[in-house]
Amino acid sequence: MIRFLIVLISIGFFPYAGAEGIDALSITTNPDGSQEYSVTLQVLAIMTALSFIPAAVIMMTSFTRIIVVLAILRQAIGLQQTPSNQILLGMSLFLTFFIMAPIFSQIHDKAVQPYLNEEMTSLQALNQAKEPLKTFMLSQTRIKDLETFAKIAGYDSLDKPEDTPFIVIIPAFVTSELQTAFIIGFMFFIPFLIVDLVVASVLMAMGMMMLSPMIVSLPFKIMLFVLVDGWGLVMGTLARSFGLGT
């Protein structure tokens, strides 16, 4: 998977790196017979592009929605450090690979593998790789967000969403993902909020105003979450929100 992403980013950001390859090291002979060695700018640019892989995984896949929902869920339960940030990131990353597997498979079959087999140029591979990802992002992007960013960029005469440039789709997609994540997080928050309100009311009626309701409600919220198979419901809801299993 990592090798697949590296190849995809490399051909995506640098279409001028053709199938013939790039000289990694250039040697210049001076008039006095001495030689100077330097790394070509293309190789330096490709190595710099590898740093964009985390940003691409976060902003152009299902990762954003998943991590935001899980963070809101942890806050709703009242557990500040459990599960830890590392666990949430790991869960989000592997669930992202699960959800995006069909998209990655299409990109691999249509773009990466033909490029590695030297059946198409890097620019052709880039155009082929963009289509499945663009289709996925458009399916999760609200028309309102798409129109907003299209107007900001000056694209007022687009006939259909498919004609929207990729540079406009990305911010619109991220905005829609945040909106959807907050809606799902709000729905998960309500049951735990009800438990907090009930516990606070009972403690108030018993005159135990000095006792923090969070201390008392936390075990009940954990028990409720376990009894309803909370993790299964959360993961299933997140996967189905992207159209899986429907």
PDB file of C-alpha atoms in Angstrom:
ATOM      1  CA  MET A   1       0.000   0.000   0.000  1.00  0.00           C
ATOM      2  CA  ILE A   2       2.787   2.464   0.849  1.00  0.00           C
ATOM      3  CA  ARG A   3       4.617   1.608  -2.391  1.00  0.00           C
ATOM      4  CA  PHE A   4       1.385   2.175  -4.290  1.00  0.00           C
ATOM      5  CA  LEU A   5       0.910   5.624  -2.711  1.00  0.00           C
ATOM      6  CA  ILE A   6       4.519   6.641  -3.379  1.00  0.00           C
ATOM      7  CA  VAL A   7       4.229   5.725  -7.060  1.00  0.00           C
ATOM      8  CA  LEU A   8       0.877   7.488  -7.339  1.00  0.00           C
ATOM      9  CA  ILE A   9       2.140  10.692  -5.733  1.00  0.00           C
ATOM     10  CA  SER A  10       5.288  10.623  -7.824  1.00  0.00           C
ATOM     11  CA  ILE A  11       3.468  10.366 -11.154  1.00  0.00           C
ATOM     12  CA  GLY A  12       0.796  12.734  -9.952  1.00  0.00           C
ATOM     13  CA  PHE A  13       2.888  15.702  -8.909  1.00  0.00           C
ATOM     14  CA  PHE A  14       5.590  15.318 -11.546  1.00  0.00           C
ATOM     15  CA  PRO A  15       4.174  14.353 -14.930  1.00  0.00           C
ATOM     16  CA  TYR A  16       7.342  15.497 -16.670  1.00  0.00           C
ATOM     17  CA  ALA A  17       9.200  12.564 -15.143  1.00  0.00           C
ATOM     18  CA  GLY A  18       8.731  10.314 -18.152  1.00  0.00           C
ATOM     19  CA  ALA A  19       9.001   6.590 -18.536  1.00  0.00           C
ATOM     20  CA  GLU A  20      12.625   6.859 -19.550  1.00  0.00           C
ATOM     21  CA  GLY A  21      13.572   7.779 -15.972  1.00  0.00           C
ATOM     22  CA  ILE A  22      15.409  10.636 -14.324  1.00  0.00           C
ATOM     23  CA  ASP A  23      19.127  10.961 -13.784  1.00  0.00           C
ATOM     24  CA  ALA A  24      19.546  11.051 -10.028  1.00  0.00           C
ATOM     25  CA  LEU A  25      23.058  12.477 -10.157  1.00  0.00           C
ATOM     26  CA  SER A  26      24.635  14.872 -12.624  1.00  0.00           C
ATOM     27  CA  ILE A  27      28.391  15.184 -13.058  1.00  0.00           C
ATOM     28  CA  THR A  28      29.929  18.404 -14.371  1.00  0.00           C
ATOM     29  CA  THR A  29      33.533  18.501 -15.565  1.00  0.00           C
ATOM     30  CA  ASN A  30      35.316  21.787 -14.925  1.00  0.00           C
ATOM     31  CA  PRO A  31      37.949  23.261 -17.296  1.00  0.00           C
ATOM     32  CA  ASP A  32      40.679  22.288 -14.854  1.00  0.00           C
ATOM     33  CA  GLY A  33      39.643  18.642 -15.004  1.00  0.00           C
ATOM     34  CA  SER A  34      37.914  18.526 -11.619  1.00  0.00           C
ATOM     35  CA  GLN A  35      34.377  17.256 -11.359  1.00  0.00           C
ATOM     36  CA  GLU A  36      31.319  18.534  -9.470  1.00  0.00           C
ATOM     37  CA  TYR A  37      28.419  16.360  -8.417  1.00  0.00           C
ATOM     38  CA  SER A  38      24.864  17.633  -7.958  1.00  0.00           C
ATOM     39  CA  VAL A  39      21.401  16.133  -7.478  1.00  0.00           C
ATOM     40  CA  THR A  40      18.952  17.032 -10.252  1.00  0.00           C
ATOM     41  CA  LEU A  41      16.028  19.291  -9.401  1.00  0.00           C
ATOM     42  CA  GLN A  42      13.543  16.651 -10.546  1.00  0.00           C
ATOM     43  CA  VAL A  43      14.783  14.134  -7.991  1.00  0.00           C
ATOM     44  CA  LEU A  44      14.782  16.790  -5.289  1.00  0.00           C
ATOM     45  CA  ALA A  45      11.218  17.709  -6.206  1.00  0.00           C
ATOM     46  CA  ILE A  46      10.093  14.078  -6.148  1.00  0.00           C
ATOM     47  CA  MET A  47      11.611  13.539  -2.718  1.00  0.00           C
ATOM     48  CA  THR A  48       9.851  16.685  -1.527  1.00  0.00           C
ATOM     49  CA  ALA A  49       6.570  15.378  -2.952  1.00  0.00           C
ATOM     50  CA  LEU A  50       6.734  12.334  -0.700  1.00  0.00           C
ATOM     51  CA  SER A  51       5.979  14.651   2.211  1.00  0.00           C
ATOM     52  CA  PHE A  52       2.576  15.317   0.621  1.00  0.00           C
ATOM     53  CA  ILE A  53       1.474  11.703   1.090  1.00  0.00           C
ATOM     54  CA  PRO A  54       0.045  12.292   4.621  1.00  0.00           C
ATOM     55  CA  ALA A  55      -1.838  15.358   3.388  1.00  0.00           C
ATOM     56  CA  ALA A  56      -3.248  13.405   0.440  1.00  0.00           C
ATOM     57  CA  VAL A  57      -4.356  10.532   2.685  1.00  0.00           C
ATOM     58  CA  ILE A  58      -5.990  12.924   5.148  1.00  0.00           C
ATOM     59  CA  MET A  59      -7.652  15.387   2.805  1.00  0.00           C
ATOM     60  CA  MET A  60      -8.569  13.318  -0.252  1.00  0.00           C
ATOM     61  CA  THR A  61      -9.940  10.165   1.369  1.00  0.00           C
ATOM     62  CA  SER A  62     -12.446   9.185   4.051  1.00  0.00           C
ATOM     63  CA  PHE A  63      -9.890   9.765   6.824  1.00  0.00           C
ATOM     64  CA  THR A  64     -11.112  13.240   7.842  1.00  0.00           C
ATOM     65  CA  ARG A  65     -14.696  12.176   8.530  1.00  0.00           C
ATOM     66  CA  ILE A  66     -13.648   9.109  10.480  1.00  0.00           C
ATOM     67  CA  ILE A  67     -11.118  10.774  12.784  1.00  0.00           C
ATOM     68  CA  VAL A  68     -13.450  13.709  13.568  1.00  0.00           C
ATOM     69  CA  VAL A  69     -16.349  11.390  14.441  1.00  0.00           C
ATOM     70  CA  LEU A  70     -14.175   9.220  16.672  1.00  0.00           C
ATOM     71  CA  ALA A  71     -12.782  12.288  18.445  1.00  0.00           C
ATOM     72  CA  ILE A  72     -16.307  13.609  19.091  1.00  0.00           C
ATOM     73  CA  LEU A  73     -17.395  10.168  20.309  1.00  0.00           C
ATOM     74  CA  ARG A  74     -14.548  10.016  22.818  1.00  0.00           C
ATOM     75  CA  GLN A  75     -15.489  13.463  24.076  1.00  0.00           C
ATOM     76  CA  ALA A  76     -19.158  12.458  24.368  1.00  0.00           C
ATOM     77  CA  ILE A  77     -18.344   9.418  26.476  1.00  0.00           C
ATOM     78  CA  GLY A  78     -16.187  11.571  28.722  1.00  0.00           C
ATOM     79  CA  LEU A  79     -12.936   9.662  28.289  1.00  0.00           C
ATOM     80  CA  GLN A  80     -10.208  12.225  27.691  1.00  0.00           C
ATOM     81  CA  GLN A  81      -7.316   9.875  26.861  1.00  0.00           C
ATOM     82  CA  THR A  82      -9.002   6.524  26.199  1.00  0.00           C
ATOM     83  CA  PRO A  83      -8.766   5.407  23.464  1.00  0.00           C
ATOM     84  CA  SER A  84      -5.497   7.238  22.994  1.00  0.00           C
ATOM     85  CA  ASN A  85      -4.755   9.443  20.004  1.00  0.00           C
ATOM     86  CA  GLN A  86      -2.518   6.754  18.525  1.00  0.00           C
ATOM     87  CA  ILE A  87      -5.330   4.204  18.667  1.00  0.00           C
ATOM     88  CA  LEU A  88      -7.831   6.606  17.098  1.00  0.00           C
ATOM     89  CA  LEU A  89      -5.382   7.421  14.319  1.00  0.00           C
ATOM     90  CA  GLY A  90      -4.689   3.736  13.703  1.00  0.00           C
ATOM     91  CA  MET A  91      -8.391   2.881  13.621  1.00  0.00           C
ATOM     92  CA  SER A  92      -9.085   5.770  11.261  1.00  0.00           C
ATOM     93  CA  LEU A  93      -6.201   4.850   8.964  1.00  0.00           C
ATOM     94  CA  PHE A  94      -7.113   1.193   8.567  1.00  0.00           C
ATOM     95  CA  LEU A  95     -10.830   1.953   8.214  1.00  0.00           C
ATOM     96  CA  THR A  96      -9.839   4.451   5.533  1.00  0.00           C
ATOM     97  CA  PHE A  97      -7.909   1.730   3.667  1.00  0.00           C
ATOM     98  CA  PHE A  98     -10.974  -0.533   3.987  1.00  0.00           C
ATOM     99  CA  ILE A  99     -13.348   2.098   2.591  1.00  0.00           C
ATOM    100  CA  MET A 100     -10.988   3.330  -0.115  1.00  0.00           C
ATOM    101  CA  ALA A 101      -9.874  -0.158  -1.228  1.00  0.00           C
ATOM    102  CA  PRO A 102     -12.143  -0.229  -4.319  1.00  0.00           C
ATOM    103  CA  ILE A 103     -10.913   3.237  -5.349  1.00  0.00           C
ATOM    104  CA  PHE A 104      -7.261   2.315  -4.844  1.00  0.00           C
ATOM    105  CA  SER A 105      -7.832  -0.893  -6.807  1.00  0.00           C
ATOM    106  CA  GLN A 106      -9.234   1.046  -9.764  1.00  0.00           C
ATOM    107  CA  ILE A 107      -6.320   3.493  -9.679  1.00  0.00           C
ATOM    108  CA  HIS A 108      -3.839   0.621  -9.539  1.00  0.00           C
ATOM    109  CA  ASP A 109      -5.419  -1.222 -12.456  1.00  0.00           C
ATOM    110  CA  LYS A 110      -6.014   1.804 -14.684  1.00  0.00           C
ATOM    111  CA  ALA A 111      -3.000   3.984 -13.923  1.00  0.00           C
ATOM    112  CA  VAL A 112      -0.228   2.629 -11.720  1.00  0.00           C
ATOM    113  CA  GLN A 113       0.195  -0.806 -13.258  1.00  0.00           C
ATOM    114  CA  PRO A 114       0.128   0.405 -16.898  1.00  0.00           C
ATOM    115  CA  TYR A 115       2.630   3.126 -15.962  1.00  0.00           C
ATOM    116  CA  LEU A 116       4.974   0.609 -14.337  1.00  0.00           C
ATOM    117  CA  ASN A 117       4.640  -1.592 -17.418  1.00  0.00           C
ATOM    118  CA  GLU A 118       5.540   1.424 -19.570  1.00  0.00           C
ATOM    119  CA  GLU A 119       2.215   1.183 -21.413  1.00  0.00           C
ATOM    120  CA  MET A 120       1.433   4.877 -20.869  1.00  0.00           C
ATOM    121  CA  THR A 121       3.241   8.070 -20.013  1.00  0.00           C
ATOM    122  CA  SER A 122       3.210   9.637 -16.591  1.00  0.00           C
ATOM    123  CA  LEU A 123       0.786  12.340 -17.744  1.00  0.00           C
ATOM    124  CA  GLN A 124      -1.630   9.748 -19.098  1.00  0.00           C
ATOM    125  CA  ALA A 125      -1.310   7.759 -15.872  1.00  0.00           C
ATOM    126  CA  LEU A 126      -2.089  10.893 -13.886  1.00  0.00           C
ATOM    127  CA  ASN A 127      -5.253  11.552 -15.866  1.00  0.00           C
ATOM    128  CA  GLN A 128      -6.357   7.945 -15.424  1.00  0.00           C
ATOM    129  CA  ALA A 129      -5.599   7.971 -11.696  1.00  0.00           C
ATOM    130  CA  LYS A 130      -7.573  11.152 -11.077  1.00  0.00           C
ATOM    131  CA  GLU A 131     -10.861   9.834 -12.436  1.00  0.00           C
ATOM    132  CA  PRO A 132     -11.771   7.206  -9.763  1.00  0.00           C
ATOM    133  CA  LEU A 133     -10.653   9.542  -6.982  1.00  0.00           C
ATOM    134  CA  LYS A 134     -12.547  12.447  -8.514  1.00  0.00           C
ATOM    135  CA  THR A 135     -15.696  10.330  -8.803  1.00  0.00           C
ATOM    136  CA  PHE A 136     -15.437   9.313  -5.150  1.00  0.00           C
ATOM    137  CA  MET A 137     -14.863  12.873  -3.948  1.00  0.00           C
ATOM    138  CA  LEU A 138     -17.750  14.243  -6.003  1.00  0.00           C
ATOM    139  CA  SER A 139     -20.095  11.586  -4.611  1.00  0.00           C
ATOM    140  CA  GLN A 140     -19.334  12.800  -1.075  1.00  0.00           C
ATOM    141  CA  THR A 141     -19.321  16.543  -1.808  1.00  0.00           C
ATOM    142  CA  ARG A 142     -22.349  18.770  -1.362  1.00  0.00           C
ATOM    143  CA  ILE A 143     -23.372  20.772  -4.401  1.00  0.00           C
ATOM    144  CA  LYS A 144     -23.553  23.909  -2.260  1.00  0.00           C
ATOM    145  CA  ASP A 145     -19.914  23.558  -1.185  1.00  0.00           C
ATOM    146  CA  LEU A 146     -18.868  22.786  -4.749  1.00  0.00           C
ATOM    147  CA  GLU A 147     -20.644  25.878  -6.073  1.00  0.00           C
ATOM    148  CA  THR A 148     -19.147  28.051  -3.326  1.00  0.00           C
ATOM    149  CA  PHE A 149     -15.552  27.176  -4.120  1.00  0.00           C
ATOM    150  CA  ALA A 150     -16.216  27.231  -7.874  1.00  0.00           C
ATOM    151  CA  LYS A 151     -17.451  30.818  -7.596  1.00  0.00           C
ATOM    152  CA  ILE A 152     -14.477  31.789  -5.448  1.00  0.00           C
ATOM    153  CA  ALA A 153     -12.129  30.344  -8.084  1.00  0.00           C
ATOM    154  CA  GLY A 154     -14.023  32.102 -10.895  1.00  0.00           C
ATOM    155  CA  TYR A 155     -15.636  29.037 -12.488  1.00  0.00           C
ATOM    156  CA  ASP A 156     -19.195  30.339 -12.966  1.00  0.00           C
ATOM    157  CA  SER A 157     -20.046  28.549 -16.209  1.00  0.00           C
ATOM    158  CA  LEU A 158     -19.690  24.868 -15.256  1.00  0.00           C
ATOM    159  CA  ASP A 159     -22.386  22.717 -16.853  1.00  0.00           C
ATOM    160  CA  LYS A 160     -22.113  19.785 -14.462  1.00  0.00           C
ATOM    161  CA  PRO A 161     -20.127  18.809 -11.328  1.00  0.00           C
ATOM    162  CA  GLU A 162     -17.890  16.491 -13.360  1.00  0.00           C
ATOM    163  CA  ASP A 163     -16.488  19.528 -15.176  1.00  0.00           C
ATOM    164  CA  THR A 164     -15.188  21.043 -11.927  1.00  0.00           C
ATOM    165  CA  PRO A 165     -11.376  21.260 -11.791  1.00  0.00           C
ATOM    166  CA  PHE A 166      -9.628  19.016  -9.322  1.00  0.00           C
ATOM    167  CA  ILE A 167      -8.160  21.979  -7.445  1.00  0.00           C
ATOM    168  CA  VAL A 168     -11.718  23.160  -6.654  1.00  0.00           C
ATOM    169  CA  ILE A 169     -13.049  19.730  -5.699  1.00  0.00           C
ATOM    170  CA  ILE A 170     -10.481  19.184  -2.931  1.00  0.00           C
ATOM    171  CA  PRO A 171     -11.459  22.113  -0.630  1.00  0.00           C
ATOM    172  CA  ALA A 172     -15.151  21.504  -1.348  1.00  0.00           C
ATOM    173  CA  PHE A 173     -14.727  17.842  -0.451  1.00  0.00           C
ATOM    174  CA  VAL A 174     -12.919  18.642   2.807  1.00  0.00           C
ATOM    175  CA  THR A 175     -15.612  21.158   3.794  1.00  0.00           C
ATOM    176  CA  SER A 176     -18.374  18.634   3.100  1.00  0.00           C
ATOM    177  CA  GLU A 177     -16.535  15.951   5.047  1.00  0.00           C
ATOM    178  CA  LEU A 178     -16.258  18.197   8.100  1.00  0.00           C
ATOM    179  CA  GLN A 179     -19.953  19.057   7.846  1.00  0.00           C
ATOM    180  CA  THR A 180     -20.940  15.396   7.586  1.00  0.00           C
ATOM    181  CA  ALA A 181     -18.605  14.414  10.432  1.00  0.00           C
ATOM    182  CA  PHE A 182     -20.152  16.978  12.765  1.00  0.00           C
ATOM    183  CA  ILE A 183     -23.661  15.797  11.881  1.00  0.00           C
ATOM    184  CA  ILE A 184     -22.772  12.164  12.619  1.00  0.00           C
ATOM    185  CA  GLY A 185     -20.920  13.196  15.775  1.00  0.00           C
ATOM    186  CA  PHE A 186     -23.959  15.143  16.967  1.00  0.00           C
ATOM    187  CA  MET A 187     -26.160  12.069  16.539  1.00  0.00           C
ATOM    188  CA  PHE A 188     -23.699  10.001  18.586  1.00  0.00           C
ATOM    189  CA  PHE A 189     -23.518  12.723  21.235  1.00  0.00           C
ATOM    190  CA  ILE A 190     -27.258  12.837  22.042  1.00  0.00           C
ATOM    191  CA  PRO A 191     -27.605   9.505  23.968  1.00  0.00           C
ATOM    192  CA  PHE A 192     -24.633  10.319  26.191  1.00  0.00           C
ATOM    193  CA  LEU A 193     -25.958  13.830  26.788  1.00  0.00           C
ATOM    194  CA  ILE A 194     -29.265  12.348  27.946  1.00  0.00           C
ATOM    195  CA  VAL A 195     -27.433  10.114  30.415  1.00  0.00           C
ATOM    196  CA  ASP A 196     -25.544  13.143  31.777  1.00  0.00           C
ATOM    197  CA  LEU A 197     -28.782  15.088  32.203  1.00  0.00           C
ATOM    198  CA  VAL A 198     -30.529  12.207  33.993  1.00  0.00           C
ATOM    199  CA  VAL A 199     -27.619  11.658  36.368  1.00  0.00           C
ATOM    200  CA  ALA A 200     -27.310  15.392  37.060  1.00  0.00           C
ATOM    201  CA  SER A 201     -31.051  15.611  37.821  1.00  0.00           C
ATOM    202  CA  VAL A 202     -30.917  12.630  40.193  1.00  0.00           C
ATOM    203  CA  LEU A 203     -27.920  14.026  42.051  1.00  0.00           C
ATOM    204  CA  MET A 204     -29.597  17.405  42.311  1.00  0.00           C
ATOM    205  CA  ALA A 205     -32.771  15.813  43.712  1.00  0.00           C
ATOM    206  CA  MET A 206     -30.703  13.906  46.267  1.00  0.00           C
ATOM    207  CA  GLY A 207     -28.962  17.095  47.359  1.00  0.00           C
ATOM    208  CA  MET A 208     -25.559  15.851  46.228  1.00  0.00           C
ATOM    209  CA  MET A 209     -24.673  19.056  44.398  1.00  0.00           C
ATOM    210  CA  MET A 210     -21.006  18.880  45.335  1.00  0.00           C
ATOM    211  CA  LEU A 211     -20.530  15.555  43.540  1.00  0.00           C
ATOM    212  CA  SER A 212     -19.562  15.895  39.889  1.00  0.00           C
ATOM    213  CA  PRO A 213     -22.174  14.306  37.607  1.00  0.00           C
ATOM    214  CA  MET A 214     -19.401  13.245  35.209  1.00  0.00           C
ATOM    215  CA  ILE A 215     -17.918  10.895  37.790  1.00  0.00           C
ATOM    216  CA  VAL A 216     -21.244   9.126  38.285  1.00  0.00           C
ATOM    217  CA  SER A 217     -22.412   9.129  34.671  1.00  0.00           C
ATOM    218  CA  LEU A 218     -19.159   7.799  33.173  1.00  0.00           C
ATOM    219  CA  PRO A 219     -19.696   4.140  34.209  1.00  0.00           C
ATOM    220  CA  PHE A 220     -23.295   4.262  32.968  1.00  0.00           C
ATOM    221  CA  LYS A 221     -22.234   5.694  29.604  1.00  0.00           C
ATOM    222  CA  ILE A 222     -19.555   3.032  29.192  1.00  0.00           C
ATOM    223  CA  MET A 223     -22.045   0.316  30.119  1.00  0.00           C
ATOM    224  CA  LEU A 224     -24.602   1.712  27.669  1.00  0.00           C
ATOM    225  CA  PHE A 225     -22.005   1.870  24.903  1.00  0.00           C
ATOM    226  CA  VAL A 226     -20.927  -1.726  25.496  1.00  0.00           C
ATOM    227  CA  LEU A 227     -24.477  -3.114  25.763  1.00  0.00           C
ATOM    228  CA  VAL A 228     -25.527  -1.687  22.401  1.00  0.00           C
ATOM    229  CA  ASP A 229     -22.303  -2.895  20.714  1.00  0.00           C
ATOM    230  CA  GLY A 230     -21.216   0.689  20.275  1.00  0.00           C
ATOM    231  CA  TRP A 231     -17.982   0.136  18.360  1.00  0.00           C
ATOM    232  CA  GLY A 232     -19.708  -2.087  15.827  1.00  0.00           C
ATOM    233  CA  LEU A 233     -22.456   0.491  15.327  1.00  0.00           C
ATOM    234  CA  VAL A 234     -19.968   3.338  14.975  1.00  0.00           C
ATOM    235  CA  MET A 235     -17.740   1.557  12.460  1.00  0.00           C
ATOM    236  CA  GLY A 236     -20.733   0.248  10.526  1.00  0.00           C
ATOM    237  CA  THR A 237     -22.316   3.704  10.402  1.00  0.00           C
ATOM    238  CA  LEU A 238     -19.094   5.301   9.178  1.00  0.00           C
ATOM    239  CA  ALA A 239     -18.632   2.673   6.465  1.00  0.00           C
ATOM    240  CA  ARG A 240     -22.260   2.918   5.305  1.00  0.00           C
ATOM    241  CA  SER A 241     -22.056   6.705   5.237  1.00  0.00           C
ATOM    242  CA  PHE A 242     -19.711   6.302   2.254  1.00  0.00           C
ATOM    243  CA  GLY A 243     -22.099   3.999   0.451  1.00  0.00           C
ATOM    244  CA  LEU A 244     -20.602   0.657   1.491  1.00  0.00           C
ATOM    245  CA  GLY A 245     -23.065  -2.135   2.157  1.00  0.00           C
ATOM    246  CA  THR A 246     -25.983  -0.275   0.579  1.00  0.00           C
TER     247      THR A 246
END
